Short mmCIF file of C-alpha atoms in Angstrom, two decimals:
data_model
loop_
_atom_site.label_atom_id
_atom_site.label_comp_id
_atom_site.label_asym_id
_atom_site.label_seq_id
_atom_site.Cartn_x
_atom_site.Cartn_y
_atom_site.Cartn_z
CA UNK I 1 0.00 0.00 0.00
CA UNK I 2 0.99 3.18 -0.75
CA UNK I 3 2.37 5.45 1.95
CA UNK I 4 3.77 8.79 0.17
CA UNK I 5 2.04 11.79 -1.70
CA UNK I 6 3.96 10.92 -5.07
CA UNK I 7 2.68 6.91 -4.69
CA UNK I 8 -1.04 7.69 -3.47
CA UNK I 9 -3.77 6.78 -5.55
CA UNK I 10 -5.64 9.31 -4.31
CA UNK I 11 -3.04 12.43 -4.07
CA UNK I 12 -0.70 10.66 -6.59
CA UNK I 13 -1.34 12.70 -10.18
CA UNK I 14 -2.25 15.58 -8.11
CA UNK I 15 1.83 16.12 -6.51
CA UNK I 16 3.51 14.56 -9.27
CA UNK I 17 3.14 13.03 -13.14
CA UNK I 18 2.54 9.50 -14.08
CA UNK I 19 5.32 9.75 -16.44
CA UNK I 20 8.32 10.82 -14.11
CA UNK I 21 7.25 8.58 -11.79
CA UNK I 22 8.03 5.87 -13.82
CA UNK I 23 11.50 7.40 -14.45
CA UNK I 24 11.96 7.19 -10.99
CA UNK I 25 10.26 3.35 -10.38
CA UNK I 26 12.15 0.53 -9.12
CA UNK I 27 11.42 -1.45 -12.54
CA UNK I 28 13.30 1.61 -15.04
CA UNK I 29 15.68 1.83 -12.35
CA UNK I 30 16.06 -2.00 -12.21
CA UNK I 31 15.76 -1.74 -16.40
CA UNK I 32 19.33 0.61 -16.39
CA UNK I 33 20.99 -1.90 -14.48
CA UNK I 34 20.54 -4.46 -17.02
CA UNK I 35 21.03 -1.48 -19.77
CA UNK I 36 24.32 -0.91 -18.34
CA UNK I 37 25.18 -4.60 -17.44
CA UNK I 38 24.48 -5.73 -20.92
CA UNK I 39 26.28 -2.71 -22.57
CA UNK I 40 29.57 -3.13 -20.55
CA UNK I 41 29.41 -7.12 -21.64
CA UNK I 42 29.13 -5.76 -25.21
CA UNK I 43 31.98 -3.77 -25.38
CA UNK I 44 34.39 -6.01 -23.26
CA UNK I 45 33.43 -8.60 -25.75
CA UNK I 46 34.09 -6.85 -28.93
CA UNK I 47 37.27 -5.29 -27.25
CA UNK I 48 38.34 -9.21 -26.56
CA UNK I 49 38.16 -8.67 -23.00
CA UNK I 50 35.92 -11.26 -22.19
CA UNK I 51 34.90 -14.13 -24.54
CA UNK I 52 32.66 -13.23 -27.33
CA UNK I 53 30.62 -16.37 -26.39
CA UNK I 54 30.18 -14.69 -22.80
CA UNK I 55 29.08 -11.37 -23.77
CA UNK I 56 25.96 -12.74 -26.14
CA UNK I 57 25.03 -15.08 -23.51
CA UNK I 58 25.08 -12.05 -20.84
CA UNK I 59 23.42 -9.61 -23.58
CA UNK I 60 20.72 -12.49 -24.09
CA UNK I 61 19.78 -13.02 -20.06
CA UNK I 62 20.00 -8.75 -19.23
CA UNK I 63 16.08 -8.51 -19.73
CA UNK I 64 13.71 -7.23 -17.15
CA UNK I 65 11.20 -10.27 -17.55
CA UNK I 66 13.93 -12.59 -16.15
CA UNK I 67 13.95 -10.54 -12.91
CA UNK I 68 12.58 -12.21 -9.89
CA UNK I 69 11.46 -9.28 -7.70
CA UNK I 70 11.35 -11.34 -4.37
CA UNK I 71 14.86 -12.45 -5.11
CA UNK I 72 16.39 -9.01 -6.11
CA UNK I 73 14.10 -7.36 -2.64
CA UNK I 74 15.58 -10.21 -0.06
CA UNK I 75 19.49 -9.57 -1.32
CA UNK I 76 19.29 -6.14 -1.20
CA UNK I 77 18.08 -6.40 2.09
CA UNK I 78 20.58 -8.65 2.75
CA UNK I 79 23.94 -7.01 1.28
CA UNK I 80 22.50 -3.53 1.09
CA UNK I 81 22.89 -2.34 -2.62
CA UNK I 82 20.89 -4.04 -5.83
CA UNK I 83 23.37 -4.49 -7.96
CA UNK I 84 24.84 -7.77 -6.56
CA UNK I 85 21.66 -9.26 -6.40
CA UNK I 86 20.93 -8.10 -10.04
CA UNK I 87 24.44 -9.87 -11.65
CA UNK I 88 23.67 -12.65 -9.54
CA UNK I 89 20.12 -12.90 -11.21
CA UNK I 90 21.89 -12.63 -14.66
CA UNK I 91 24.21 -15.10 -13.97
CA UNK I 92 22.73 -17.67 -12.55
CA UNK I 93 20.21 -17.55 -15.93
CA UNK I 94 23.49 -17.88 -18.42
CA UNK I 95 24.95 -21.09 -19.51
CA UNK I 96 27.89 -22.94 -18.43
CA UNK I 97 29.18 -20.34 -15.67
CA UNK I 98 29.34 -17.59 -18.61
CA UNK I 99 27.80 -15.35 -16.30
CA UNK I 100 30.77 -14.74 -14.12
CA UNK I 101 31.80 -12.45 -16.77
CA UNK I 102 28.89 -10.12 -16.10
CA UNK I 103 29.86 -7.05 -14.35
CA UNK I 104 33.81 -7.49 -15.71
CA UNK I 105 35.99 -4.95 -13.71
CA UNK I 106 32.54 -3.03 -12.62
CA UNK I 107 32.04 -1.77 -9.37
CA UNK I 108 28.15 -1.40 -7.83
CA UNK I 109 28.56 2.71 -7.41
CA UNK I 110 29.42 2.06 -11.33
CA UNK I 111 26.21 1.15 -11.94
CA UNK I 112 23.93 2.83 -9.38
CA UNK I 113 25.38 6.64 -11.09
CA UNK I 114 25.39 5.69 -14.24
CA UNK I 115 21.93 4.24 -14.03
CA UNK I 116 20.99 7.15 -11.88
CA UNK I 117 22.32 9.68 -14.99
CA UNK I 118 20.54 7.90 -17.43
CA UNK I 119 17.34 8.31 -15.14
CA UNK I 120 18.14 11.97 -15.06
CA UNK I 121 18.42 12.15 -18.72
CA UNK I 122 14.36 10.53 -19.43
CA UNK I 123 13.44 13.28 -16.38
CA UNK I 124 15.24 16.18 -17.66
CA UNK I 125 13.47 15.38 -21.07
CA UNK I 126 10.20 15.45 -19.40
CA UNK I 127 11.31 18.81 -18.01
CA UNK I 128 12.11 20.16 -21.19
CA UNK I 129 8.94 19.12 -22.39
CA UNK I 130 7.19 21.17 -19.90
CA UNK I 131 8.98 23.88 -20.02
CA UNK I 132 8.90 24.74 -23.58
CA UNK I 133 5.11 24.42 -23.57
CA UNK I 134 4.99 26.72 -20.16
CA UNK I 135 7.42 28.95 -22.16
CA UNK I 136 4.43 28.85 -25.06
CA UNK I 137 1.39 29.27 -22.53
CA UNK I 138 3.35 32.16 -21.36
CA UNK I 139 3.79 33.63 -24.82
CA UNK I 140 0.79 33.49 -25.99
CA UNK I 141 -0.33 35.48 -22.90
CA UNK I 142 2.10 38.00 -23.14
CA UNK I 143 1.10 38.41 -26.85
CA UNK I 144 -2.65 38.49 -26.37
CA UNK I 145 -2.61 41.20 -23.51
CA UNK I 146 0.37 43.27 -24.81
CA UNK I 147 -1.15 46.70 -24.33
CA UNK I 148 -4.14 45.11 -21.59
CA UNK I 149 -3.19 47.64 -18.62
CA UNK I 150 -2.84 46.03 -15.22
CA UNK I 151 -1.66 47.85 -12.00
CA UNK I 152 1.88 46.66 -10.95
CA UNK I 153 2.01 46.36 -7.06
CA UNK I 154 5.07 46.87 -4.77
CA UNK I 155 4.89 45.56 -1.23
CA UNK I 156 1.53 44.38 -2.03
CA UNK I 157 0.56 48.06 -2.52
CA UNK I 158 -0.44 49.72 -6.41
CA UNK I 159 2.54 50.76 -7.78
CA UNK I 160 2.29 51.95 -11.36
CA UNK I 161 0.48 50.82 -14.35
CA UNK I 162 1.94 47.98 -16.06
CA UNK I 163 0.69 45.32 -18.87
CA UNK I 164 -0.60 42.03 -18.40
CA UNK I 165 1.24 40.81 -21.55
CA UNK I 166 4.27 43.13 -19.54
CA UNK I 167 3.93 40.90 -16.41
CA UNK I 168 3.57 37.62 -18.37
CA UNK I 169 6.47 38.28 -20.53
CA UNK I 170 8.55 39.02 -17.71
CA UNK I 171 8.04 35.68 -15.99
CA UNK I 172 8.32 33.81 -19.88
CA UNK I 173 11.95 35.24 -19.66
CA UNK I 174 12.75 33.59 -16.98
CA UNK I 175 11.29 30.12 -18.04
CA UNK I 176 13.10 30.76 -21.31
CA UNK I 177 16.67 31.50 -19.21
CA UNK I 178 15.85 28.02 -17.40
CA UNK I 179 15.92 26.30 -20.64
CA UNK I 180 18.69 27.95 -21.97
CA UNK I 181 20.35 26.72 -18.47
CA UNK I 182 19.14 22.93 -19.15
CA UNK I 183 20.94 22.66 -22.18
CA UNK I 184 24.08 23.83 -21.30
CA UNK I 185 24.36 21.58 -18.34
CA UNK I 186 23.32 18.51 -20.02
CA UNK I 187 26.87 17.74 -21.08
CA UNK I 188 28.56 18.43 -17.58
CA UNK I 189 25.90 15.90 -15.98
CA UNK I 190 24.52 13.19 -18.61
CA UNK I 191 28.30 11.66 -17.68
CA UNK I 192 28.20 7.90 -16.92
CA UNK I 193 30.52 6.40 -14.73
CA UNK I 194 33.09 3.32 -14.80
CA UNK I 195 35.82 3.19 -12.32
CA UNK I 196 35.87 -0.04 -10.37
CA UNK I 197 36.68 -0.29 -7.11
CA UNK I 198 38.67 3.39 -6.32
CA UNK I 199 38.08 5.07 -9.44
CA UNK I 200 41.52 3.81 -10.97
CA UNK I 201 39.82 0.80 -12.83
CA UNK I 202 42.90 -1.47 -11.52
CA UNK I 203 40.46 -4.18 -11.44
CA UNK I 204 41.72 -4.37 -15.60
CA UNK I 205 44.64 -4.75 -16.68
CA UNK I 206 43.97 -3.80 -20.55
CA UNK I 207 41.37 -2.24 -22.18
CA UNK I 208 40.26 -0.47 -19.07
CA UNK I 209 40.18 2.90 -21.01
CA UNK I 210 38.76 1.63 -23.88
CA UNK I 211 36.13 -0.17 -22.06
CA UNK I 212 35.39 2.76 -20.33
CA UNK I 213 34.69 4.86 -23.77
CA UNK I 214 33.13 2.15 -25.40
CA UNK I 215 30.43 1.40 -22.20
CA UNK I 216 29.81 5.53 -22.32
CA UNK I 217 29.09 5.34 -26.01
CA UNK I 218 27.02 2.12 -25.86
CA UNK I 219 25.24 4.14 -23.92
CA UNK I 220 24.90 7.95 -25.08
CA UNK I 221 26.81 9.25 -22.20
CA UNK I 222 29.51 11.63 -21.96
CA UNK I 223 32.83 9.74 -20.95
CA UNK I 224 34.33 11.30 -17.68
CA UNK I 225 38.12 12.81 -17.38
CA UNK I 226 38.48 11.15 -13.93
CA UNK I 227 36.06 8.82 -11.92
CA UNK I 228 33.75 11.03 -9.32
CA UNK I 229 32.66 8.65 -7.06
CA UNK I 230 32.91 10.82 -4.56
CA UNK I 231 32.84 14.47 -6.25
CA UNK I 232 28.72 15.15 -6.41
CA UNK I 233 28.76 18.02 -8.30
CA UNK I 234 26.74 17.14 -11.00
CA UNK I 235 24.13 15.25 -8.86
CA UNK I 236 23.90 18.91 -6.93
CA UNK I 237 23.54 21.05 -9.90
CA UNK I 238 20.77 19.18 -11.49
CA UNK I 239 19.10 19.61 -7.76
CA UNK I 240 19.73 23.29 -7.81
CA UNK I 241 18.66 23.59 -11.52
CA UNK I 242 15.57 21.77 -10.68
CA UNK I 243 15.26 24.13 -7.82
CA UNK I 244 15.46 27.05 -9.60
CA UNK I 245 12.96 25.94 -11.57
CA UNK I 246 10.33 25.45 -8.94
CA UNK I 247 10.96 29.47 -7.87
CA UNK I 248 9.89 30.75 -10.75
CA UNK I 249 6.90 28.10 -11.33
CA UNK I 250 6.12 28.99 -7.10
CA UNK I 251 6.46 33.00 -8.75
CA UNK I 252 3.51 31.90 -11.42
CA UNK I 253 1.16 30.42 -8.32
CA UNK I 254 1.89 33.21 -5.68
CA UNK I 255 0.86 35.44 -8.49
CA UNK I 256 -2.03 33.97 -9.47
CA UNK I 257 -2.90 33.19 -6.12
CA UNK I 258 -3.11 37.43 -5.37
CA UNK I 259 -5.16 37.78 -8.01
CA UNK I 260 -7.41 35.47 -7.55
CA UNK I 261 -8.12 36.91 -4.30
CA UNK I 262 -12.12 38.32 -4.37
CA UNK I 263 -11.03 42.30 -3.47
CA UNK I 264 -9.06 41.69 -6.70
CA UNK I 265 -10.17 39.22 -9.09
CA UNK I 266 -8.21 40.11 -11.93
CA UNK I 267 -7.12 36.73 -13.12
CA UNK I 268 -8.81 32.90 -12.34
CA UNK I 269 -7.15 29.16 -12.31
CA UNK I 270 -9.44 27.86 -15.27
CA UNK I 271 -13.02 26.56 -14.01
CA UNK I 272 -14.53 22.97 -14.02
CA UNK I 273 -17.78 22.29 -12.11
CA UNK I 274 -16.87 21.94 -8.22
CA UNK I 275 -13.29 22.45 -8.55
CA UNK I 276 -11.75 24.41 -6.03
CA UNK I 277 -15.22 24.78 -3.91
CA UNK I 278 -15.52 24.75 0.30
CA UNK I 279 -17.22 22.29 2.24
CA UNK I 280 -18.91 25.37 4.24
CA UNK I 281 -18.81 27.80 1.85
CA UNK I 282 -20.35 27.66 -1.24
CA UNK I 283 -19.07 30.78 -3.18
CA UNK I 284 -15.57 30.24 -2.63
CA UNK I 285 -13.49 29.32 -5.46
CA UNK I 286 -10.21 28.64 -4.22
CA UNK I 287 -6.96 28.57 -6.13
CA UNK I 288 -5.65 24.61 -6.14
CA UNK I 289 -3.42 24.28 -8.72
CA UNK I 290 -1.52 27.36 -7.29
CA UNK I 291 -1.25 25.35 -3.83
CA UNK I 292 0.08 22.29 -4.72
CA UNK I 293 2.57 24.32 -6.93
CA UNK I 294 3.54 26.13 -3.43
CA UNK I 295 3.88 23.02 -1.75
CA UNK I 296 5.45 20.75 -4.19
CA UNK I 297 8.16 23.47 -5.14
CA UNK I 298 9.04 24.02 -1.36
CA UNK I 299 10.08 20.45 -0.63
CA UNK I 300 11.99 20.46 -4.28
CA UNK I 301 14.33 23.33 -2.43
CA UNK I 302 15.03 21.21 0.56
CA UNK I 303 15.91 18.32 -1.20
CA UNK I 304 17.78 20.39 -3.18
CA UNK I 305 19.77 21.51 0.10
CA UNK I 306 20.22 17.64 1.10
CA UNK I 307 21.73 16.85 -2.37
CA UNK I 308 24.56 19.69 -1.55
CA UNK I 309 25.03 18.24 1.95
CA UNK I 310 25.56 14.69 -0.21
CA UNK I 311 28.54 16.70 -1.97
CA UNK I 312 30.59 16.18 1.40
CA UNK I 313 31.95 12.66 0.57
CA UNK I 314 34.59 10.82 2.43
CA UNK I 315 37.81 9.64 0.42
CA UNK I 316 36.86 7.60 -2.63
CA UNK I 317 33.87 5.74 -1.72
CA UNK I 318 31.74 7.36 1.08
CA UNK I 319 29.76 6.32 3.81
CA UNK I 320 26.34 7.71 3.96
CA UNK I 321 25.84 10.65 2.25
CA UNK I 322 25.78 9.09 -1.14
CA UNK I 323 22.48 7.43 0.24
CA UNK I 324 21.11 10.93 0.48
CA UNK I 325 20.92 11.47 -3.38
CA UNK I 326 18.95 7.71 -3.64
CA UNK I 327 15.93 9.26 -1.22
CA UNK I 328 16.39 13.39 -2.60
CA UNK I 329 16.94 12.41 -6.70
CA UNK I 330 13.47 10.63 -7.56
CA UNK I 331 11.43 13.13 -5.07
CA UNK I 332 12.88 16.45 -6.76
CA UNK I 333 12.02 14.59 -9.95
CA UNK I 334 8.72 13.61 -9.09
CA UNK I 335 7.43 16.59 -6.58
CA UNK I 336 8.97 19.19 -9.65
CA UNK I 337 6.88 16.98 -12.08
CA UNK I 338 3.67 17.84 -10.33
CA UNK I 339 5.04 21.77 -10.19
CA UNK I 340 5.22 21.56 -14.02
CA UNK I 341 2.10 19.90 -14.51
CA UNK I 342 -0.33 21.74 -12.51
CA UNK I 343 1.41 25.10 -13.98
CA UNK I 344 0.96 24.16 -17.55
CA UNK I 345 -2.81 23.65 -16.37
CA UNK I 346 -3.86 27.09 -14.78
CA UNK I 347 -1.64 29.09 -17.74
CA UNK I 348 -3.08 27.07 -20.80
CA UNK I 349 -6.63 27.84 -19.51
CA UNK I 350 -6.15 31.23 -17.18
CA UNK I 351 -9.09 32.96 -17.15
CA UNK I 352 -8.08 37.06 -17.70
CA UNK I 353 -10.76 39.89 -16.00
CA UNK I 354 -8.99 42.80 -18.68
CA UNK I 355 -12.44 44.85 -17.32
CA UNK I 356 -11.24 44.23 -13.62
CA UNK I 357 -8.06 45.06 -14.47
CA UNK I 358 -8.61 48.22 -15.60
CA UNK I 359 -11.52 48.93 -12.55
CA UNK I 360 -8.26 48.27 -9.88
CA UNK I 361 -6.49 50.75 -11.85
CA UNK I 362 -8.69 53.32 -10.73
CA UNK I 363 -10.19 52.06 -7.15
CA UNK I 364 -7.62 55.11 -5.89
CA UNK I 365 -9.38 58.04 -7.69
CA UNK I 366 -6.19 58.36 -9.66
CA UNK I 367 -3.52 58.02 -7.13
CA UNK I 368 -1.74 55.63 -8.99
CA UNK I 369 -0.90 57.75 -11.58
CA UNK I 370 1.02 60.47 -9.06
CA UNK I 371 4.28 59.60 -10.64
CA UNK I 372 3.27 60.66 -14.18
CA UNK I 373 1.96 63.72 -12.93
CA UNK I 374 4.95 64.15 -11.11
CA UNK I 375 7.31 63.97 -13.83
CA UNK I 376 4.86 66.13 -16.07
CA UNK I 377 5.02 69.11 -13.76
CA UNK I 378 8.58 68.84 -13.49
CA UNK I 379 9.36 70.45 -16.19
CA UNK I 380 7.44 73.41 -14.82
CA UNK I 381 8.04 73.69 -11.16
CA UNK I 382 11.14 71.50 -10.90
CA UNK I 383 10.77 67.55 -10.56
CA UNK I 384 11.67 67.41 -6.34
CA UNK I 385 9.01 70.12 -5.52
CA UNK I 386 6.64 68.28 -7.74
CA UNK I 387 7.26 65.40 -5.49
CA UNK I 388 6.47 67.00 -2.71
CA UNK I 389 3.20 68.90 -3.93
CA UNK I 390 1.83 65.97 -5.37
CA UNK I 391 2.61 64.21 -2.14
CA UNK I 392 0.51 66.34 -0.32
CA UNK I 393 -2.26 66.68 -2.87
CA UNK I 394 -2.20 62.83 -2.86
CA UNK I 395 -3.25 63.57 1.05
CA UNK I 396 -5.31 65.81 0.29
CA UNK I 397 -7.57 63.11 -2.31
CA UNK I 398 -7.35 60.73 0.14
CA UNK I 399 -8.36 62.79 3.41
CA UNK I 400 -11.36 63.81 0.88
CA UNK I 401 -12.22 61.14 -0.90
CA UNK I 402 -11.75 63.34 -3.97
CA UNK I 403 -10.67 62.54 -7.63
CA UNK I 404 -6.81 63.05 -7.72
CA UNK I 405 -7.09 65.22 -10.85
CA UNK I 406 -9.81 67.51 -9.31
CA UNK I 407 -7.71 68.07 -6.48
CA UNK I 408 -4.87 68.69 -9.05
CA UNK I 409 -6.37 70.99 -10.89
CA UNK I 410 -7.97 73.69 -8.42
CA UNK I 411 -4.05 74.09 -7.06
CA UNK I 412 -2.87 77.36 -8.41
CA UNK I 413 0.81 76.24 -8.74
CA UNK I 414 -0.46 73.64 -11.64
CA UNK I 415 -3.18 75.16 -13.29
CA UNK I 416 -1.35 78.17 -14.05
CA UNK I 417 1.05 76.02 -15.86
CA UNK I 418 -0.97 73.22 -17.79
CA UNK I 419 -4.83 72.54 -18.46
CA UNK I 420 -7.42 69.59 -17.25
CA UNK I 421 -6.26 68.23 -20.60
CA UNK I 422 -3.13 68.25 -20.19
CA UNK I 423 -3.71 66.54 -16.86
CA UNK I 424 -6.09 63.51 -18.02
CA UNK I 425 -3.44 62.94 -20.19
CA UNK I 426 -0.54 62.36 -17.58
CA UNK I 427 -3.58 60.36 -15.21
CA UNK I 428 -4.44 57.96 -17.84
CA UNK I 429 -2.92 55.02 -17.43
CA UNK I 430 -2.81 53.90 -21.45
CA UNK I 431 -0.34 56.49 -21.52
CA UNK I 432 1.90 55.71 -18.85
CA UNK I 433 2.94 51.83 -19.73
CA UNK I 434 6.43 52.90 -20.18
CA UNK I 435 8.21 50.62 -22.98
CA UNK I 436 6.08 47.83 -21.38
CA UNK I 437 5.15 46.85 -25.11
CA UNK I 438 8.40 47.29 -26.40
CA UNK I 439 9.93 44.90 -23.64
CA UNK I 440 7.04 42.13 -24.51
CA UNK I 441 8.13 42.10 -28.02
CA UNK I 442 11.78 41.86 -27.25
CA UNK I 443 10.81 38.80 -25.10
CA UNK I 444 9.15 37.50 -27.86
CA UNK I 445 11.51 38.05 -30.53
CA UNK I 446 14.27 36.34 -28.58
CA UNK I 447 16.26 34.28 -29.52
CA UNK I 448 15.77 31.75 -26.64
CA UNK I 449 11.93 31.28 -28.20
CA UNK I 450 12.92 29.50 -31.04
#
């Protein structure tokens, strides 16, 4: 029975995605043992290392179906790693003792982080997946409401008028820098491993080299300089990348989640019939992808801490903290998956209030807009006193629950310079977006979006 959030039937596709958790499942995991098992007899064979007749019997027994799950569960339990009781499995199903030539000059950390790496290369596919079609979702926002105004909001408090298109482009360029990040680290960390029993592969004394290369091109991995047993960077900086990740999809949900909010209202997770509704209350409509997001992208960063306290290895072959990566790995992978999934959800079918949008704007009787007419009247009565006579008139609108530009223009020290026309023009908020457009179509246009 299941016992975890990413196993549930219940909670299961909710926290993570059926597809990474198969990544992540003891039979792939199980499957890259054999991969690598029957690779490594392949190339030891045609490099003469091993009999030829060895390696096609050990290539002929490295399938999945001959795997006795009881067995492999009871001497794992028994030694403490899988691999032994995997190449015992293998050879006890070959021929006339050709078996003992299965795991030639291997070691089991070998196997475990090169299996591992290969798992990382299915998930970070899956990852890529998702994030170029977030990176589209986003897009297409960004494109769509261009030049839709939307108040921007600093410390939770309007700010100045911005574009939804603005605010959706800005978040798309982050998305876009993550996949610019994925593919450059794919070569540092799709790197197998094959070192034997210190790294020094002294278990061979010829073709050890050429073994090595040969196994890591079977394979599709990049060959390592020097055996890293013990030196986790790579393991880490998938962990961080992965956590970096889960900011900016926990940016996406926090946003979402403030607007949703009912004094606001500006932007909704899409709707299905009951989704999102209170046992008590029946009007509420609450955001849920946006709070598994939250949750699922926290416990990403503290795994993502454990896998840099794995880094700190003892000599050549450590003594614990390796085991940290076996427990942190899979639940990044899986708990990120879920992240991905539910964001690709509420952006593909967000549900955009421009009307509201617009009706925030001015729920301050212009207030918002005190910048603009700052920087109008500077040019008149000096920018730094027309800070601090707007400030006051800004007090003054408030105290009287008075339209900003009323107040504005009854003040002899502006009227005498500019007209009510000239001072609708600096409080609408069409024209004070800035180069919110312009920024949008940069975005767009580059290069990173194709």
């Amino acid at each position: 029975m299941a016992s975890t959030i990413i196993d549930s039937r219940i909670f299961g596709d909710m926290f993570s995605d059926a597809r990474m958790r198969d990544v992540w499942s003891d039979e792939n995991r199980t499957a890259k043992y054999l991969d690598i098992e029957r690779a490594l007899a392949k190339v030891q064979g045609q490099l003469g290392i091993i009999p030829q007749e060895a390696a096609d019997e050990i290539v002929r027994n490295c399938e999945l179906s001959m795997i006795d799950w009881d067995k492999l569960k009871a001497k794992t339990e028994q030694i403490g790693y899988p691999i032994i009781a995997v190449v015992n499995q293998i050879n006890a199903n070959c021929r006339d003792k050709l078996g003992e030539y299965c795991h030639w000059g291997a070691t089991t950390q070998d196997i475990t982080d090169t299996a591992a790496v290969l798992q990382m290369r299915e998930g970070l596919a899956l990852v890529e997946q998702d994030l170029n079609e977030i990176g589209d979702a986003l897009a297409a926002l960004a494109k769509k409401y261009r030049d839709t105004p939307v108040i921007g909001r600093s410390n939770l408090q309007q700010a100045t008028p911005i574009t939804f298109g603005y605010k959706m482009a800005s978040i798309l360029a982050g998305i876009d820098r993550h996949r610019e990040r994925l593919q450059q680290l794919k070569p540092r960390v799709l790197m197998g491993e094959f070192g034997g029993a210190s790294g020094t592969l002294s278990s061979l004394e010829k073709g050890a080299m050429e073994t090595q290369a040969g196994l890591m091109q079977e394979l599709g991995l990049a060959q390592p300089l020097i055996s890293w047993h013990t030196v986790r960077d790579t393991i880490a900086e998938v962990g961080a990348f992965l956590g970096l990740v889960g900011g900016s999809l926990g940016k996406i949900a926090m946003d979402v989640k403030l607007m949703m909010q009912t004094e606001v209202a500006e932007v909704f997770e899409p709707y299905a019939p009951g989704r999102g509704s209170s046992s008590t209350m029946p009007q509420k409509r609450n955001p849920i992808s946006c709070l598994y997001i939250h949750a699922n992208i926290s416990v990403v960063r503290q795994h993502a801490a454990a896998l840099m306290d794995a880094m700190v290895a003892d000599h050549e072959r450590s003594t614990g903290p390796w085991e940290i990566e076996w427990v942190s790995l899979p639940e990044i992978f899986c708990l990120l998956s879920g992240a991905l999934k539910q964001t690709k959800f509420v952006l593909k079918g967000l549900e955009v209030d421009a009307t509201r949008m617009r009706a925030n704007i001015d729920i301050t009787n212009g207030l918002v807009m005190s910048e603009a007419v700052m920087m109008g009247l500077g040019p008149y009565i000096g920018r730094e006193y027309a800070h601090d006579l707007v400030y006051d008139l800004c007090r003054e609108s408030i105290t009287k629950n008075r339209p900003l530009i009323d107040v504005l223009e009854e003040h002899p020290e502006i009227n005498k310079h500019v007209t009510r026309a000239q001072l609708e023009a600096m409080c609408d908020p069409a024209n004070n977006l800035g180069q919110a457009g312009v920024m949008v179509d940069r975005v767009l246009a580059s290069p990173l979006r194709r």
